mmCIF file of N, CA and C in Angstrom:
data_model
loop_
_atom_site.group_PDB
_atom_site.id
_atom_site.type_symbol
_atom_site.label_atom_id
_atom_site.label_comp_id
_atom_site.label_asym_id
_atom_site.label_seq_id
_atom_site.Cartn_x
_atom_site.Cartn_y
_atom_site.Cartn_z
ATOM 1 N N GLY A 208 -1.636 -4.803 -1.223
ATOM 2 C CA GLY A 208 -2.209 -4.941 -2.496
ATOM 3 C C GLY A 208 -2.575 -6.361 -2.810
ATOM 4 N N PRO A 209 -2.786 -6.534 -4.182
ATOM 5 C CA PRO A 209 -3.101 -7.881 -4.559
ATOM 6 C C PRO A 209 -2.130 -8.821 -4.123
ATOM 7 N N TRP A 210 -2.686 -10.059 -3.744
ATOM 8 C CA TRP A 210 -1.887 -11.282 -3.330
ATOM 9 C C TRP A 210 -1.367 -11.263 -1.896
ATOM 10 N N GLU A 211 -1.545 -10.164 -1.230
ATOM 11 C CA GLU A 211 -1.243 -10.153 0.240
ATOM 12 C C GLU A 211 -2.177 -10.989 0.840
ATOM 13 N N ARG A 212 -1.763 -12.046 1.655
ATOM 14 C CA ARG A 212 -2.618 -12.838 2.488
ATOM 15 C C ARG A 212 -1.831 -13.284 3.756
ATOM 16 N N GLU A 213 -2.652 -13.601 4.705
ATOM 17 C CA GLU A 213 -2.296 -13.994 5.898
ATOM 18 C C GLU A 213 -1.875 -15.593 5.676
ATOM 19 N N THR A 214 -0.714 -15.913 6.408
ATOM 20 C CA THR A 214 -0.266 -17.383 6.271
ATOM 21 C C THR A 214 0.194 -17.794 7.632
ATOM 22 N N GLU A 215 0.571 -18.949 7.839
ATOM 23 C CA GLU A 215 1.099 -19.465 9.108
ATOM 24 C C GLU A 215 2.359 -18.675 9.381
ATOM 25 N N PHE A 216 3.213 -18.274 8.279
ATOM 26 C CA PHE A 216 4.414 -17.524 8.475
ATOM 27 C C PHE A 216 4.302 -15.934 8.640
ATOM 28 N N ARG A 217 3.128 -15.580 8.169
ATOM 29 C CA ARG A 217 2.870 -14.035 8.163
ATOM 30 C C ARG A 217 1.583 -13.789 8.881
ATOM 31 N N LYS A 218 1.627 -13.294 10.029
ATOM 32 C CA LYS A 218 0.477 -12.914 10.759
ATOM 33 C C LYS A 218 0.220 -11.515 10.905
ATOM 34 N N ASN A 219 1.380 -10.661 10.829
ATOM 35 C CA ASN A 219 1.192 -9.155 10.853
ATOM 36 C C ASN A 219 1.065 -8.729 9.427
ATOM 37 N N MET A 220 -0.142 -8.195 9.149
ATOM 38 C CA MET A 220 -0.611 -7.782 7.849
ATOM 39 C C MET A 220 -0.369 -6.236 7.712
ATOM 40 N N SER A 221 -0.201 -5.765 6.546
ATOM 41 C CA SER A 221 0.107 -4.424 6.311
ATOM 42 C C SER A 221 -1.167 -3.568 6.518
ATOM 43 N N ALA A 222 -0.981 -2.193 6.899
ATOM 44 C CA ALA A 222 -1.974 -1.318 7.212
ATOM 45 C C ALA A 222 -3.034 -1.239 6.078
ATOM 46 N N PRO A 223 -2.586 -1.246 4.839
ATOM 47 C CA PRO A 223 -3.540 -1.208 3.717
ATOM 48 C C PRO A 223 -4.435 -2.537 3.639
ATOM 49 N N TYR A 224 -3.767 -3.616 4.065
ATOM 50 C CA TYR A 224 -4.636 -4.851 4.067
ATOM 51 C C TYR A 224 -5.597 -4.855 5.243
ATOM 52 N N GLN A 225 -5.292 -4.329 6.388
ATOM 53 C CA GLN A 225 -6.091 -4.157 7.392
ATOM 54 C C GLN A 225 -7.356 -3.275 7.018
ATOM 55 N N LEU A 226 -7.015 -2.257 6.539
ATOM 56 C CA LEU A 226 -8.029 -1.282 6.168
ATOM 57 C C LEU A 226 -9.014 -1.814 5.093
ATOM 58 N N VAL A 227 -8.505 -2.626 4.177
ATOM 59 C CA VAL A 227 -9.548 -3.257 3.198
ATOM 60 C C VAL A 227 -10.289 -4.278 3.898
ATOM 61 N N HIS A 228 -9.809 -5.098 4.925
ATOM 62 C CA HIS A 228 -10.523 -5.964 5.643
ATOM 63 C C HIS A 228 -11.680 -5.336 6.276
ATOM 64 N N TYR A 229 -11.456 -4.247 6.855
ATOM 65 C CA TYR A 229 -12.443 -3.499 7.660
ATOM 66 C C TYR A 229 -13.528 -3.020 6.613
ATOM 67 N N ALA A 230 -13.143 -2.522 5.470
ATOM 68 C CA ALA A 230 -14.026 -1.955 4.492
ATOM 69 C C ALA A 230 -14.814 -3.069 3.904
ATOM 70 N N LEU A 231 -14.224 -4.330 3.697
ATOM 71 C CA LEU A 231 -15.007 -5.461 3.190
ATOM 72 C C LEU A 231 -16.068 -5.906 4.147
ATOM 73 N N HIS A 232 -15.716 -5.710 5.441
ATOM 74 C CA HIS A 232 -16.632 -6.191 6.463
ATOM 75 C C HIS A 232 -17.512 -5.217 7.071
ATOM 76 N N GLY A 233 -17.589 -3.991 6.571
ATOM 77 C CA GLY A 233 -18.273 -2.986 7.020
ATOM 78 C C GLY A 233 -18.031 -2.500 8.461
ATOM 79 N N GLU A 234 -16.837 -2.549 8.755
ATOM 80 C CA GLU A 234 -16.515 -2.232 10.181
ATOM 81 C C GLU A 234 -15.616 -0.933 10.032
ATOM 82 N N LYS A 235 -15.740 -0.162 11.239
ATOM 83 C CA LYS A 235 -15.058 1.090 11.296
ATOM 84 C C LYS A 235 -13.532 0.827 11.578
ATOM 85 N N ALA A 236 -12.574 1.508 10.988
ATOM 86 C CA ALA A 236 -11.239 1.465 11.202
ATOM 87 C C ALA A 236 -10.718 2.534 12.071
ATOM 88 N N LEU A 237 -10.021 2.139 13.096
ATOM 89 C CA LEU A 237 -9.450 3.194 14.012
ATOM 90 C C LEU A 237 -7.878 2.984 13.870
ATOM 91 N N LEU A 238 -7.315 4.194 13.425
ATOM 92 C CA LEU A 238 -5.809 4.235 13.173
ATOM 93 C C LEU A 238 -5.249 5.032 14.547
ATOM 94 N N PRO A 239 -3.998 4.502 14.770
ATOM 95 C CA PRO A 239 -3.411 5.221 15.880
ATOM 96 C C PRO A 239 -2.781 6.615 15.347
ATOM 97 N N LYS A 240 -2.691 6.815 14.248
ATOM 98 C CA LYS A 240 -2.082 8.033 13.566
ATOM 99 C C LYS A 240 -2.358 7.957 12.172
ATOM 100 N N PRO A 241 -2.205 9.053 11.356
ATOM 101 C CA PRO A 241 -2.589 9.011 9.959
ATOM 102 C C PRO A 241 -1.769 8.112 9.137
ATOM 103 N N GLY A 242 -0.522 7.863 9.495
ATOM 104 C CA GLY A 242 0.297 6.896 8.851
ATOM 105 C C GLY A 242 0.973 7.319 7.601
ATOM 106 N N HIS A 243 1.748 8.399 7.606
ATOM 107 C CA HIS A 243 2.536 8.876 6.537
ATOM 108 C C HIS A 243 3.764 8.035 6.495
ATOM 109 N N THR A 244 4.014 7.444 5.357
ATOM 110 C CA THR A 244 5.380 6.740 5.216
ATOM 111 C C THR A 244 5.507 6.461 3.694
ATOM 112 N N ALA A 245 6.550 5.782 3.345
ATOM 113 C CA ALA A 245 6.938 5.527 2.005
ATOM 114 C C ALA A 245 5.991 4.291 1.410
ATOM 115 N N TRP A 246 4.797 4.446 1.315
ATOM 116 C CA TRP A 246 3.915 3.438 0.697
ATOM 117 C C TRP A 246 4.235 3.124 -0.687
ATOM 118 N N ALA A 247 4.082 2.008 -1.201
ATOM 119 C CA ALA A 247 4.317 1.593 -2.633
ATOM 120 C C ALA A 247 3.230 0.675 -3.101
ATOM 121 N N TYR A 248 2.804 0.817 -4.284
ATOM 122 C CA TYR A 248 1.816 -0.129 -4.795
ATOM 123 C C TYR A 248 2.591 -1.198 -5.445
ATOM 124 N N VAL A 249 2.087 -2.526 -5.206
ATOM 125 C CA VAL A 249 2.947 -3.687 -5.704
ATOM 126 C C VAL A 249 3.043 -3.722 -7.264
ATOM 127 N N ARG A 250 2.220 -3.169 -8.008
ATOM 128 C CA ARG A 250 2.300 -3.159 -9.395
ATOM 129 C C ARG A 250 3.513 -2.201 -9.862
ATOM 130 N N ASP A 251 3.742 -1.188 -9.182
ATOM 131 C CA ASP A 251 4.735 -0.218 -9.428
ATOM 132 C C ASP A 251 6.142 -0.899 -9.141
ATOM 133 N N VAL A 252 6.044 -1.517 -7.853
ATOM 134 C CA VAL A 252 7.391 -2.220 -7.381
ATOM 135 C C VAL A 252 7.788 -3.378 -8.373
ATOM 136 N N ALA A 253 6.775 -4.147 -8.847
ATOM 137 C CA ALA A 253 7.129 -5.190 -9.770
ATOM 138 C C ALA A 253 7.669 -4.545 -11.084
ATOM 139 N N GLN A 254 6.992 -3.452 -11.566
ATOM 140 C CA GLN A 254 7.557 -2.850 -12.741
ATOM 141 C C GLN A 254 8.952 -2.335 -12.620
ATOM 142 N N ALA A 255 9.182 -1.723 -11.450
ATOM 143 C CA ALA A 255 10.518 -1.088 -11.240
ATOM 144 C C ALA A 255 11.529 -2.260 -11.252
ATOM 145 N N VAL A 256 11.260 -3.493 -10.678
ATOM 146 C CA VAL A 256 12.252 -4.591 -10.794
ATOM 147 C C VAL A 256 12.343 -5.007 -12.215
ATOM 148 N N VAL A 257 11.315 -5.071 -13.023
ATOM 149 C CA VAL A 257 11.456 -5.633 -14.376
ATOM 150 C C VAL A 257 12.329 -4.459 -15.239
ATOM 151 N N SER A 258 11.970 -3.243 -15.019
ATOM 152 C CA SER A 258 12.714 -2.120 -15.755
ATOM 153 C C SER A 258 14.157 -2.264 -15.241
ATOM 154 N N LEU A 259 14.548 -2.486 -14.034
ATOM 155 C CA LEU A 259 15.897 -2.606 -13.624
ATOM 156 C C LEU A 259 16.606 -3.818 -14.293
ATOM 157 N N LEU A 260 15.890 -4.864 -14.298
ATOM 158 C CA LEU A 260 16.503 -6.213 -14.939
ATOM 159 C C LEU A 260 16.777 -6.045 -16.360
ATOM 160 N N GLU A 261 16.037 -5.193 -16.948
ATOM 161 C CA GLU A 261 16.308 -4.948 -18.567
ATOM 162 C C GLU A 261 17.216 -3.855 -18.825
ATOM 163 N N CYS A 262 17.641 -3.119 -17.890
ATOM 164 C CA CYS A 262 18.616 -1.969 -18.121
ATOM 165 C C CYS A 262 20.005 -2.571 -18.235
ATOM 166 N N GLU A 263 20.901 -1.997 -18.968
ATOM 167 C CA GLU A 263 22.195 -2.380 -19.053
ATOM 168 C C GLU A 263 23.193 -2.012 -17.928
ATOM 169 N N ASN A 264 23.012 -0.791 -17.395
ATOM 170 C CA ASN A 264 23.927 -0.191 -16.366
ATOM 171 C C ASN A 264 23.163 -0.214 -15.002
ATOM 172 N N ARG A 265 23.484 -1.077 -14.112
ATOM 173 C CA ARG A 265 22.687 -1.111 -12.885
ATOM 174 C C ARG A 265 23.666 -0.897 -11.720
ATOM 175 N N ARG A 266 23.105 -0.203 -10.767
ATOM 176 C CA ARG A 266 23.781 0.101 -9.441
ATOM 177 C C ARG A 266 23.661 -1.036 -8.580
ATOM 178 N N TYR A 267 24.102 -0.946 -7.413
ATOM 179 C CA TYR A 267 23.928 -2.112 -6.535
ATOM 180 C C TYR A 267 22.658 -2.086 -5.751
ATOM 181 N N VAL A 268 22.159 -0.882 -5.252
ATOM 182 C CA VAL A 268 21.009 -0.723 -4.455
ATOM 183 C C VAL A 268 20.051 0.247 -5.081
ATOM 184 N N TYR A 269 18.775 -0.001 -5.079
ATOM 185 C CA TYR A 269 17.716 0.896 -5.516
ATOM 186 C C TYR A 269 16.647 0.877 -4.396
ATOM 187 N N HIS A 270 15.888 2.016 -4.468
ATOM 188 C CA HIS A 270 14.726 2.150 -3.593
ATOM 189 C C HIS A 270 13.570 2.034 -4.535
ATOM 190 N N ALA A 271 12.509 1.304 -4.112
ATOM 191 C CA ALA A 271 11.299 1.270 -4.864
ATOM 192 C C ALA A 271 10.097 1.556 -3.941
ATOM 193 N N CYS A 272 9.523 2.662 -4.336
ATOM 194 C CA CYS A 272 8.379 3.213 -3.572
ATOM 195 C C CYS A 272 7.552 4.051 -4.491
ATOM 196 N N SER A 273 6.646 4.536 -3.885
ATOM 197 C CA SER A 273 5.838 5.572 -4.626
ATOM 198 C C SER A 273 6.481 7.100 -4.670
ATOM 199 N N ILE A 274 6.195 7.749 -5.635
ATOM 200 C CA ILE A 274 6.506 9.304 -5.659
ATOM 201 C C ILE A 274 5.401 10.050 -5.279
ATOM 202 N N TYR A 275 4.324 9.386 -4.892
ATOM 203 C CA TYR A 275 3.028 10.183 -4.548
ATOM 204 C C TYR A 275 2.808 10.080 -3.047
ATOM 205 N N PRO A 276 3.008 10.892 -2.250
ATOM 206 C CA PRO A 276 2.948 10.816 -1.016
ATOM 207 C C PRO A 276 1.346 10.707 -0.513
ATOM 208 N N PHE A 277 0.990 9.975 0.329
ATOM 209 C CA PHE A 277 -0.302 9.667 0.879
ATOM 210 C C PHE A 277 -0.226 9.051 2.236
ATOM 211 N N SER A 278 -1.209 9.224 3.183
ATOM 212 C CA SER A 278 -1.230 8.531 4.463
ATOM 213 C C SER A 278 -2.205 7.373 4.242
ATOM 214 N N MET A 279 -2.259 6.534 5.312
ATOM 215 C CA MET A 279 -3.211 5.497 5.488
ATOM 216 C C MET A 279 -4.636 6.098 5.608
ATOM 217 N N LEU A 280 -4.752 7.277 6.295
ATOM 218 C CA LEU A 280 -5.886 7.849 6.398
ATOM 219 C C LEU A 280 -6.482 8.324 5.103
ATOM 220 N N ASP A 281 -5.591 8.874 4.258
ATOM 221 C CA ASP A 281 -5.936 9.157 2.862
ATOM 222 C C ASP A 281 -6.392 7.944 2.183
ATOM 223 N N PHE A 282 -5.799 6.839 2.336
ATOM 224 C CA PHE A 282 -5.999 5.473 1.702
ATOM 225 C C PHE A 282 -7.413 5.107 2.106
ATOM 226 N N ALA A 283 -7.748 5.202 3.285
ATOM 227 C CA ALA A 283 -9.004 4.754 3.883
ATOM 228 C C ALA A 283 -10.111 5.652 3.302
ATOM 229 N N GLN A 284 -9.960 6.988 3.153
ATOM 230 C CA GLN A 284 -10.939 7.793 2.599
ATOM 231 C C GLN A 284 -11.176 7.503 1.150
ATOM 232 N N GLU A 285 -10.078 7.213 0.335
ATOM 233 C CA GLU A 285 -10.236 6.686 -0.910
ATOM 234 C C GLU A 285 -11.078 5.384 -1.051
ATOM 235 N N LEU A 286 -10.847 4.385 -0.094
ATOM 236 C CA LEU A 286 -11.501 3.196 -0.116
ATOM 237 C C LEU A 286 -13.025 3.508 0.187
ATOM 238 N N SER A 287 -13.310 4.473 0.880
ATOM 239 C CA SER A 287 -14.725 4.631 1.282
ATOM 240 C C SER A 287 -15.460 4.971 -0.010
ATOM 241 N N LYS A 288 -14.932 5.429 -1.017
ATOM 242 C CA LYS A 288 -15.618 5.815 -2.327
ATOM 243 C C LYS A 288 -16.138 4.396 -2.887
ATOM 244 N N TYR A 289 -15.516 3.414 -2.641
ATOM 245 C CA TYR A 289 -15.941 2.035 -3.204
ATOM 246 C C TYR A 289 -16.779 1.213 -2.124
ATOM 247 N N PHE A 290 -16.720 1.522 -0.870
ATOM 248 C CA PHE A 290 -17.356 0.873 0.018
ATOM 249 C C PHE A 290 -18.199 1.827 0.882
ATOM 250 N N PRO A 291 -19.508 2.110 0.476
ATOM 251 C CA PRO A 291 -20.249 2.979 1.167
ATOM 252 C C PRO A 291 -20.502 2.549 2.553
ATOM 253 N N GLY A 292 -20.494 3.555 3.416
ATOM 254 C CA GLY A 292 -20.593 3.239 4.905
ATOM 255 C C GLY A 292 -19.326 2.899 5.622
ATOM 256 N N PHE A 293 -18.245 2.581 4.873
ATOM 257 C CA PHE A 293 -17.004 2.425 5.485
ATOM 258 C C PHE A 293 -16.334 3.724 6.090
ATOM 259 N N GLU A 294 -16.009 3.646 7.279
ATOM 260 C CA GLU A 294 -15.395 4.816 8.075
ATOM 261 C C GLU A 294 -14.089 4.499 8.605
ATOM 262 N N ALA A 295 -13.230 5.601 8.633
ATOM 263 C CA ALA A 295 -11.967 5.388 9.231
ATOM 264 C C ALA A 295 -11.567 6.650 9.941
ATOM 265 N N GLU A 296 -10.991 6.609 11.072
ATOM 266 C CA GLU A 296 -10.588 7.866 11.710
ATOM 267 C C GLU A 296 -9.329 7.640 12.519
ATOM 268 N N VAL A 297 -8.694 8.615 12.875
ATOM 269 C CA VAL A 297 -7.480 8.592 13.856
ATOM 270 C C VAL A 297 -8.196 8.750 15.195
ATOM 271 N N CYS A 298 -7.827 7.713 16.121
ATOM 272 C CA CYS A 298 -8.534 7.782 17.480
ATOM 273 C C CYS A 298 -7.581 8.619 18.351
ATOM 274 N N ASP A 299 -8.243 9.254 19.407
ATOM 275 C CA ASP A 299 -7.597 9.992 20.358
ATOM 276 C C ASP A 299 -6.646 9.139 21.223
ATOM 277 N N ASP A 300 -6.907 7.985 21.446
ATOM 278 C CA ASP A 300 -6.164 7.135 22.325
ATOM 279 C C ASP A 300 -5.644 5.990 21.442
ATOM 280 N N PRO A 301 -4.331 6.060 21.093
ATOM 281 C CA PRO A 301 -3.842 4.975 20.091
ATOM 282 C C PRO A 301 -3.952 3.518 20.535
ATOM 283 N N SER A 302 -4.102 3.339 21.884
ATOM 284 C CA SER A 302 -4.255 1.956 22.362
ATOM 285 C C SER A 302 -5.546 1.438 21.835
ATOM 286 N N LEU A 303 -6.495 2.203 21.459
ATOM 287 C CA LEU A 303 -7.797 1.777 21.084
ATOM 288 C C LEU A 303 -7.853 1.386 19.494
ATOM 289 N N ALA A 304 -6.710 1.693 18.998
ATOM 290 C CA ALA A 304 -6.680 1.407 17.497
ATOM 291 C C ALA A 304 -6.889 -0.111 17.138
ATOM 292 N N ASN A 305 -7.613 -0.252 15.975
ATOM 293 C CA ASN A 305 -7.663 -1.626 15.436
ATOM 294 C C ASN A 305 -6.908 -1.756 14.106
ATOM 295 N N VAL A 306 -6.158 -0.854 13.642
ATOM 296 C CA VAL A 306 -5.241 -0.880 12.537
ATOM 297 C C VAL A 306 -3.814 -0.654 13.247
ATOM 298 N N HIS A 307 -2.959 -1.518 12.932
ATOM 299 C CA HIS A 307 -1.640 -1.483 13.453
ATOM 300 C C HIS A 307 -0.559 -1.318 12.358
ATOM 301 N N PHE A 308 0.348 -0.546 12.613
ATOM 302 C CA PHE A 308 1.622 -0.288 11.824
ATOM 303 C C PHE A 308 2.755 -1.090 12.269
ATOM 304 N N PHE A 309 3.644 -1.444 11.264
ATOM 305 C CA PHE A 309 4.911 -2.210 11.573
ATOM 306 C C PHE A 309 5.885 -1.304 12.399
ATOM 307 N N SER A 310 5.755 0.088 12.352
ATOM 308 C CA SER A 310 6.661 0.931 13.044
ATOM 309 C C SER A 310 5.855 2.018 13.660
ATOM 310 N N GLN A 311 6.344 2.530 14.834
ATOM 311 C CA GLN A 311 5.687 3.586 15.617
ATOM 312 C C GLN A 311 5.981 4.955 14.838
ATOM 313 N N LYS A 312 7.161 4.947 14.170
ATOM 314 C CA LYS A 312 7.544 6.211 13.520
ATOM 315 C C LYS A 312 7.248 6.152 12.147
ATOM 316 N N ASP A 313 6.924 7.369 11.480
ATOM 317 C CA ASP A 313 6.633 7.407 10.095
ATOM 318 C C ASP A 313 7.986 7.751 9.428
ATOM 319 N N ASN A 314 8.111 7.456 8.178
ATOM 320 C CA ASN A 314 9.314 7.963 7.366
ATOM 321 C C ASN A 314 8.899 8.694 6.145
ATOM 322 N N GLY A 315 9.678 9.198 5.483
ATOM 323 C CA GLY A 315 9.364 9.987 4.109
ATOM 324 C C GLY A 315 9.589 9.058 3.004
ATOM 325 N N LEU A 316 9.306 9.621 1.850
ATOM 326 C CA LEU A 316 9.523 8.762 0.522
ATOM 327 C C LEU A 316 10.936 8.529 0.362
ATOM 328 N N PHE A 317 11.244 7.487 -0.312
ATOM 329 C CA PHE A 317 12.597 7.042 -0.618
ATOM 330 C C PHE A 317 12.977 7.793 -1.996
ATOM 331 N N ASP A 318 14.234 7.912 -2.227
ATOM 332 C CA ASP A 318 14.705 8.555 -3.394
ATOM 333 C C ASP A 318 14.736 7.570 -4.521
ATOM 334 N N MET A 319 13.794 7.833 -5.571
ATOM 335 C CA MET A 319 13.543 6.885 -6.681
ATOM 336 C C MET A 319 14.475 7.506 -7.969
ATOM 337 N N GLU A 320 15.321 8.466 -7.778
ATOM 338 C CA GLU A 320 16.161 9.007 -8.778
ATOM 339 C C GLU A 320 17.032 7.808 -9.541
ATOM 340 N N GLY A 321 17.511 7.027 -8.694
ATOM 341 C CA GLY A 321 18.432 5.979 -9.334
ATOM 342 C C GLY A 321 17.679 5.076 -10.297
ATOM 343 N N VAL A 322 16.472 4.628 -9.917
ATOM 344 C CA VAL A 322 15.763 3.780 -10.753
ATOM 345 C C VAL A 322 15.310 4.584 -12.012
ATOM 346 N N ARG A 323 15.041 5.779 -11.879
ATOM 347 C CA ARG A 323 14.360 6.648 -13.110
ATOM 348 C C ARG A 323 15.618 6.814 -13.973
ATOM 349 N N ALA A 324 16.853 7.249 -13.240
ATOM 350 C CA ALA A 324 18.048 7.495 -14.212
ATOM 351 C C ALA A 324 18.576 6.256 -14.887
ATOM 352 N N ASP A 325 18.506 5.085 -14.298
ATOM 353 C CA ASP A 325 19.027 4.017 -14.754
ATOM 354 C C ASP A 325 18.076 3.169 -15.798
ATOM 355 N N SER A 326 16.800 3.271 -15.491
ATOM 356 C CA SER A 326 16.007 2.490 -16.356
ATOM 357 C C SER A 326 14.761 3.148 -16.975
ATOM 358 N N GLY A 327 14.619 4.597 -16.614
ATOM 359 C CA GLY A 327 13.626 5.303 -17.164
ATOM 360 C C GLY A 327 12.321 5.098 -16.454
ATOM 361 N N PHE A 328 12.290 4.219 -15.530
ATOM 362 C CA PHE A 328 10.858 3.891 -14.868
ATOM 363 C C PHE A 328 10.523 5.029 -13.784
ATOM 364 N N VAL A 329 9.191 5.330 -13.935
ATOM 365 C CA VAL A 329 8.609 6.372 -12.974
ATOM 366 C C VAL A 329 7.336 5.558 -12.664
ATOM 367 N N PRO A 330 7.061 5.569 -11.215
ATOM 368 C CA PRO A 330 5.825 4.947 -10.835
ATOM 369 C C PRO A 330 4.611 5.646 -11.393
ATOM 370 N N GLU A 331 3.758 4.672 -11.629
ATOM 371 C CA GLU A 331 2.475 5.073 -12.382
ATOM 372 C C GLU A 331 1.242 5.249 -11.425
ATOM 373 N N TYR A 332 1.247 4.444 -10.418
ATOM 374 C CA TYR A 332 0.037 4.484 -9.510
ATOM 375 C C TYR A 332 0.100 5.447 -8.380
ATOM 376 N N ASN A 333 -0.693 6.510 -8.531
ATOM 377 C CA ASN A 333 -0.914 7.421 -7.547
ATOM 378 C C ASN A 333 -2.041 6.882 -6.534
ATOM 379 N N LEU A 334 -2.414 7.465 -5.615
ATOM 380 C CA LEU A 334 -3.432 6.975 -4.611
ATOM 381 C C LEU A 334 -4.683 6.466 -5.303
ATOM 382 N N GLU A 335 -5.324 7.405 -6.069
ATOM 383 C CA GLU A 335 -6.661 6.977 -6.678
ATOM 384 C C GLU A 335 -6.508 5.911 -7.676
ATOM 385 N N LYS A 336 -5.406 5.786 -8.365
ATOM 386 C CA LYS A 336 -5.245 4.708 -9.436
ATOM 387 C C LYS A 336 -4.921 3.384 -8.657
ATOM 388 N N ALA A 337 -4.145 3.502 -7.690
ATOM 389 C CA ALA A 337 -3.757 2.191 -6.911
ATOM 390 C C ALA A 337 -5.064 1.630 -6.109
ATOM 391 N N VAL A 338 -5.740 2.503 -5.598
ATOM 392 C CA VAL A 338 -7.073 1.957 -4.965
ATOM 393 C C VAL A 338 -8.062 1.405 -5.930
ATOM 394 N N ALA A 339 -8.266 2.100 -6.944
ATOM 395 C CA ALA A 339 -9.191 1.670 -8.039
ATOM 396 C C ALA A 339 -8.751 0.374 -8.660
ATOM 397 N N ASP A 340 -7.449 0.183 -8.826
ATOM 398 C CA ASP A 340 -6.925 -1.166 -9.351
ATOM 399 C C ASP A 340 -7.047 -2.257 -8.285
ATOM 400 N N TYR A 341 -6.792 -2.003 -7.020
ATOM 401 C CA TYR A 341 -6.832 -2.932 -6.036
ATOM 402 C C TYR A 341 -8.349 -3.344 -5.822
ATOM 403 N N VAL A 342 -9.189 -2.427 -5.763
ATOM 404 C CA VAL A 342 -10.701 -2.791 -5.653
ATOM 405 C C VAL A 342 -11.106 -3.609 -6.821
ATOM 406 N N LEU A 343 -10.674 -3.248 -8.010
ATOM 407 C CA LEU A 343 -10.997 -4.095 -9.255
ATOM 408 C C LEU A 343 -10.451 -5.539 -9.027
ATOM 409 N N TRP A 344 -9.219 -5.597 -8.599
ATOM 410 C CA TRP A 344 -8.589 -6.986 -8.294
ATOM 411 C C TRP A 344 -9.445 -7.689 -7.322
ATOM 412 N N LEU A 345 -9.850 -6.967 -6.105
ATOM 413 C CA LEU A 345 -10.526 -7.669 -5.031
ATOM 414 C C LEU A 345 -11.917 -8.261 -5.633
ATOM 415 N N LYS A 346 -12.643 -7.489 -6.555
ATOM 416 C CA LYS A 346 -13.895 -7.834 -7.046
ATOM 417 C C LYS A 346 -13.685 -9.093 -7.917
ATOM 418 N N LYS A 347 -12.666 -9.190 -8.632
ATOM 419 C CA LYS A 347 -12.322 -10.370 -9.558
ATOM 420 C C LYS A 347 -11.848 -11.583 -8.781
ATOM 421 N N ASN A 348 -11.123 -11.405 -7.678
ATOM 422 C CA ASN A 348 -10.448 -12.497 -6.963
ATOM 423 C C ASN A 348 -10.820 -12.834 -5.662
ATOM 424 N N ARG A 349 -11.691 -12.060 -4.973
ATOM 425 C CA ARG A 349 -12.048 -12.330 -3.641
ATOM 426 C C ARG A 349 -12.959 -13.686 -3.460
ATOM 427 N N ARG A 350 -12.625 -14.480 -2.628
ATOM 428 C CA ARG A 350 -13.335 -15.648 -2.402
ATOM 429 C C ARG A 350 -14.205 -15.572 -1.293
#
């Protein structure tokens, strides 16, 4: 999401970052798998942290992720609404993929009940809203 960038300390970028890169450059994205996992939009994570800092009774550990399941293939299809000609697909041979995930295995959504119960926070950004916000941020901030 916004503010993610490559640095000398961070060379492995997230799958969303990679997909946006290909969309911006008009290149086809090849995924090794659809990429279902516990994705989160940065603005929701930030708001979850603020909500927890402001609540009186906190537990020790919380999960912060989306409550709206989507895959990276879904993310790419949503991006294509903003970048005409951008294409993404799952390739038959994963070794040919140009999008890479941090993990070979997918995981499910994390339990956000503790955050909701203690602070009242519920994630706001579903896939469509997150991509729209990210694309708007890119248009304002891309150099």
